[in-house]
Amino acid sequence: MNLGLFGLEGEERAAKYLKKQGYNITCKNFQSRFGEIDLIACDKKYLAFVEVKLRKSDKFAEAKEFVDIRKQNRLKTTAAIYLDQNPSHLQPRFDVIEIYAPEGVQTSKPVIHYI
């Protein structure tokens, strides 16, 4: 399985999930020299910087555990760059979407946790 496609599939499923929750996707894969933010989404109150973690299972560790302090610091720095380039009146927030897809991209109904 192509791991790049697996990750992109996770981001697409996460974007669809957020849209169903009333969010607008303002940016996908925002990059800076410090890192990348998978999705940036907003509703009427928040601007959410979303890290998407797609795994086949949580047997080794929960997906959210891969957003360690180093990753969090890179996300904060990259979010600050985004906000410098795209000022917003919305309250910024950092979210994680865990997606568990036991059959990979063939999983018809993955389990999604929005944190």
PDB file of C-alpha atoms in Angstrom:
ATOM      1  CA  MET A   1       0.000   0.000   0.000  1.00  0.00           C
ATOM      2  CA  ASN A   2       1.259   3.462  -0.855  1.00  0.00           C
ATOM      3  CA  LEU A   3       1.595   5.267   2.493  1.00  0.00           C
ATOM      4  CA  GLY A   4       1.217   8.662   0.780  1.00  0.00           C
ATOM      5  CA  LEU A   5      -2.163   7.638  -0.619  1.00  0.00           C
ATOM      6  CA  PHE A   6      -3.164   6.234   2.770  1.00  0.00           C
ATOM      7  CA  GLY A   7      -2.417   9.627   4.379  1.00  0.00           C
ATOM      8  CA  LEU A   8      -4.232  11.570   1.666  1.00  0.00           C
ATOM      9  CA  GLU A   9      -7.265   9.325   2.056  1.00  0.00           C
ATOM     10  CA  GLY A  10      -7.255  10.058   5.781  1.00  0.00           C
ATOM     11  CA  GLU A  11      -7.149  13.794   5.166  1.00  0.00           C
ATOM     12  CA  GLU A  12     -10.028  13.573   2.675  1.00  0.00           C
ATOM     13  CA  ARG A  13     -12.142  11.575   5.129  1.00  0.00           C
ATOM     14  CA  ALA A  14     -11.306  14.044   7.893  1.00  0.00           C
ATOM     15  CA  ALA A  15     -12.295  16.985   5.660  1.00  0.00           C
ATOM     16  CA  LYS A  16     -15.634  15.328   4.858  1.00  0.00           C
ATOM     17  CA  TYR A  17     -16.211  14.693   8.546  1.00  0.00           C
ATOM     18  CA  LEU A  18     -15.486  18.330   9.427  1.00  0.00           C
ATOM     19  CA  LYS A  19     -17.817  19.578   6.699  1.00  0.00           C
ATOM     20  CA  LYS A  20     -20.616  17.423   8.141  1.00  0.00           C
ATOM     21  CA  GLN A  21     -19.912  19.040  11.520  1.00  0.00           C
ATOM     22  CA  GLY A  22     -20.445  22.513  10.011  1.00  0.00           C
ATOM     23  CA  TYR A  23     -16.846  23.520   9.329  1.00  0.00           C
ATOM     24  CA  ASN A  24     -15.505  25.094   6.169  1.00  0.00           C
ATOM     25  CA  ILE A  25     -12.120  23.825   5.011  1.00  0.00           C
ATOM     26  CA  THR A  26      -9.996  26.901   4.398  1.00  0.00           C
ATOM     27  CA  CYS A  27      -6.711  25.174   3.621  1.00  0.00           C
ATOM     28  CA  LYS A  28      -5.244  21.716   3.094  1.00  0.00           C
ATOM     29  CA  ASN A  29      -1.605  20.840   3.669  1.00  0.00           C
ATOM     30  CA  PHE A  30      -0.359  24.302   4.645  1.00  0.00           C
ATOM     31  CA  GLN A  31       3.424  24.124   4.681  1.00  0.00           C
ATOM     32  CA  SER A  32       6.183  26.186   6.184  1.00  0.00           C
ATOM     33  CA  ARG A  33       9.846  25.379   6.664  1.00  0.00           C
ATOM     34  CA  PHE A  34       8.911  24.239  10.175  1.00  0.00           C
ATOM     35  CA  GLY A  35       6.230  21.740   9.254  1.00  0.00           C
ATOM     36  CA  GLU A  36       2.822  21.117   7.760  1.00  0.00           C
ATOM     37  CA  ILE A  37      -0.736  21.457   8.994  1.00  0.00           C
ATOM     38  CA  ASP A  38      -2.998  18.842   7.442  1.00  0.00           C
ATOM     39  CA  LEU A  39      -6.255  20.833   7.526  1.00  0.00           C
ATOM     40  CA  ILE A  40      -7.289  24.311   8.544  1.00  0.00           C
ATOM     41  CA  ALA A  41     -11.018  24.607   9.113  1.00  0.00           C
ATOM     42  CA  CYS A  42     -13.335  27.240  10.525  1.00  0.00           C
ATOM     43  CA  ASP A  43     -16.813  27.652  11.859  1.00  0.00           C
ATOM     44  CA  LYS A  44     -18.396  30.858  13.156  1.00  0.00           C
ATOM     45  CA  LYS A  45     -16.212  30.928  16.273  1.00  0.00           C
ATOM     46  CA  TYR A  46     -13.005  28.910  15.752  1.00  0.00           C
ATOM     47  CA  LEU A  47     -10.135  28.530  13.327  1.00  0.00           C
ATOM     48  CA  ALA A  48      -9.043  24.921  13.839  1.00  0.00           C
ATOM     49  CA  PHE A  49      -5.568  23.721  12.932  1.00  0.00           C
ATOM     50  CA  VAL A  50      -6.166  20.011  12.476  1.00  0.00           C
ATOM     51  CA  GLU A  51      -3.640  17.184  12.577  1.00  0.00           C
ATOM     52  CA  VAL A  52      -4.997  14.010  10.959  1.00  0.00           C
ATOM     53  CA  LYS A  53      -3.720  10.620  12.091  1.00  0.00           C
ATOM     54  CA  LEU A  54      -4.869   7.564  10.157  1.00  0.00           C
ATOM     55  CA  ARG A  55      -4.030   4.113  11.471  1.00  0.00           C
ATOM     56  CA  LYS A  56      -5.218   0.587  10.831  1.00  0.00           C
ATOM     57  CA  SER A  57      -5.578  -0.045  14.572  1.00  0.00           C
ATOM     58  CA  ASP A  58      -4.635   1.211  18.013  1.00  0.00           C
ATOM     59  CA  LYS A  59      -2.836  -2.023  18.989  1.00  0.00           C
ATOM     60  CA  PHE A  60       0.581  -0.331  19.046  1.00  0.00           C
ATOM     61  CA  ALA A  61      -0.626   3.065  20.326  1.00  0.00           C
ATOM     62  CA  GLU A  62      -3.557   5.406  19.876  1.00  0.00           C
ATOM     63  CA  ALA A  63      -3.149   7.658  16.864  1.00  0.00           C
ATOM     64  CA  LYS A  64      -3.219  10.832  18.980  1.00  0.00           C
ATOM     65  CA  GLU A  65      -0.084   9.647  20.800  1.00  0.00           C
ATOM     66  CA  PHE A  66       1.904  10.392  17.644  1.00  0.00           C
ATOM     67  CA  VAL A  67       1.237  14.111  18.133  1.00  0.00           C
ATOM     68  CA  ASP A  68       4.081  14.466  20.610  1.00  0.00           C
ATOM     69  CA  ILE A  69       5.515  17.697  22.032  1.00  0.00           C
ATOM     70  CA  ARG A  70       7.930  18.134  19.093  1.00  0.00           C
ATOM     71  CA  LYS A  71       5.027  17.815  16.635  1.00  0.00           C
ATOM     72  CA  GLN A  72       2.917  20.192  18.737  1.00  0.00           C
ATOM     73  CA  ASN A  73       5.678  22.807  18.706  1.00  0.00           C
ATOM     74  CA  ARG A  74       6.049  22.538  14.915  1.00  0.00           C
ATOM     75  CA  LEU A  75       2.265  22.894  14.540  1.00  0.00           C
ATOM     76  CA  LYS A  76       2.242  26.012  16.745  1.00  0.00           C
ATOM     77  CA  THR A  77       5.046  27.635  14.774  1.00  0.00           C
ATOM     78  CA  THR A  78       3.433  26.784  11.435  1.00  0.00           C
ATOM     79  CA  ALA A  79       0.042  28.044  12.669  1.00  0.00           C
ATOM     80  CA  ALA A  80       1.657  31.342  13.708  1.00  0.00           C
ATOM     81  CA  ILE A  81       3.072  31.715  10.191  1.00  0.00           C
ATOM     82  CA  TYR A  82      -0.355  30.959   8.690  1.00  0.00           C
ATOM     83  CA  LEU A  83      -2.008  33.568  10.936  1.00  0.00           C
ATOM     84  CA  ASP A  84       0.656  36.124  10.036  1.00  0.00           C
ATOM     85  CA  GLN A  85      -0.151  35.575   6.352  1.00  0.00           C
ATOM     86  CA  ASN A  86      -3.922  35.155   6.877  1.00  0.00           C
ATOM     87  CA  PRO A  87      -5.125  37.279   9.819  1.00  0.00           C
ATOM     88  CA  SER A  88      -8.381  36.105  11.372  1.00  0.00           C
ATOM     89  CA  HIS A  89     -10.793  37.327  14.036  1.00  0.00           C
ATOM     90  CA  LEU A  90     -11.600  33.702  14.903  1.00  0.00           C
ATOM     91  CA  GLN A  91     -10.217  31.996  18.009  1.00  0.00           C
ATOM     92  CA  PRO A  92      -7.412  29.631  16.936  1.00  0.00           C
ATOM     93  CA  ARG A  93      -7.509  26.074  18.209  1.00  0.00           C
ATOM     94  CA  PHE A  94      -5.488  22.878  17.712  1.00  0.00           C
ATOM     95  CA  ASP A  95      -7.400  19.666  17.042  1.00  0.00           C
ATOM     96  CA  VAL A  96      -6.551  16.060  16.244  1.00  0.00           C
ATOM     97  CA  ILE A  97      -8.657  13.703  14.168  1.00  0.00           C
ATOM     98  CA  GLU A  98      -7.910  10.024  14.685  1.00  0.00           C
ATOM     99  CA  ILE A  99      -9.121   7.697  11.969  1.00  0.00           C
ATOM    100  CA  TYR A 100      -8.976   3.935  12.381  1.00  0.00           C
ATOM    101  CA  ALA A 101      -9.327   2.041   9.106  1.00  0.00           C
ATOM    102  CA  PRO A 102      -8.619  -1.688   9.591  1.00  0.00           C
ATOM    103  CA  GLU A 103      -8.788  -2.437   5.851  1.00  0.00           C
ATOM    104  CA  GLY A 104      -6.828   0.668   4.864  1.00  0.00           C
ATOM    105  CA  VAL A 105      -8.345   2.755   2.080  1.00  0.00           C
ATOM    106  CA  GLN A 106     -10.840  -0.058   1.458  1.00  0.00           C
ATOM    107  CA  THR A 107     -12.465   0.505   4.883  1.00  0.00           C
ATOM    108  CA  SER A 108     -16.026   1.597   4.170  1.00  0.00           C
ATOM    109  CA  LYS A 109     -16.844   2.953   7.646  1.00  0.00           C
ATOM    110  CA  PRO A 110     -13.709   3.995   9.512  1.00  0.00           C
ATOM    111  CA  VAL A 111     -13.904   4.943  13.167  1.00  0.00           C
ATOM    112  CA  ILE A 112     -13.304   8.674  13.605  1.00  0.00           C
ATOM    113  CA  HIS A 113     -12.445  10.411  16.881  1.00  0.00           C
ATOM    114  CA  TYR A 114     -12.368  14.216  16.854  1.00  0.00           C
ATOM    115  CA  ILE A 115     -10.283  15.651  19.658  1.00  0.00           C
TER     116      ILE A 115
END
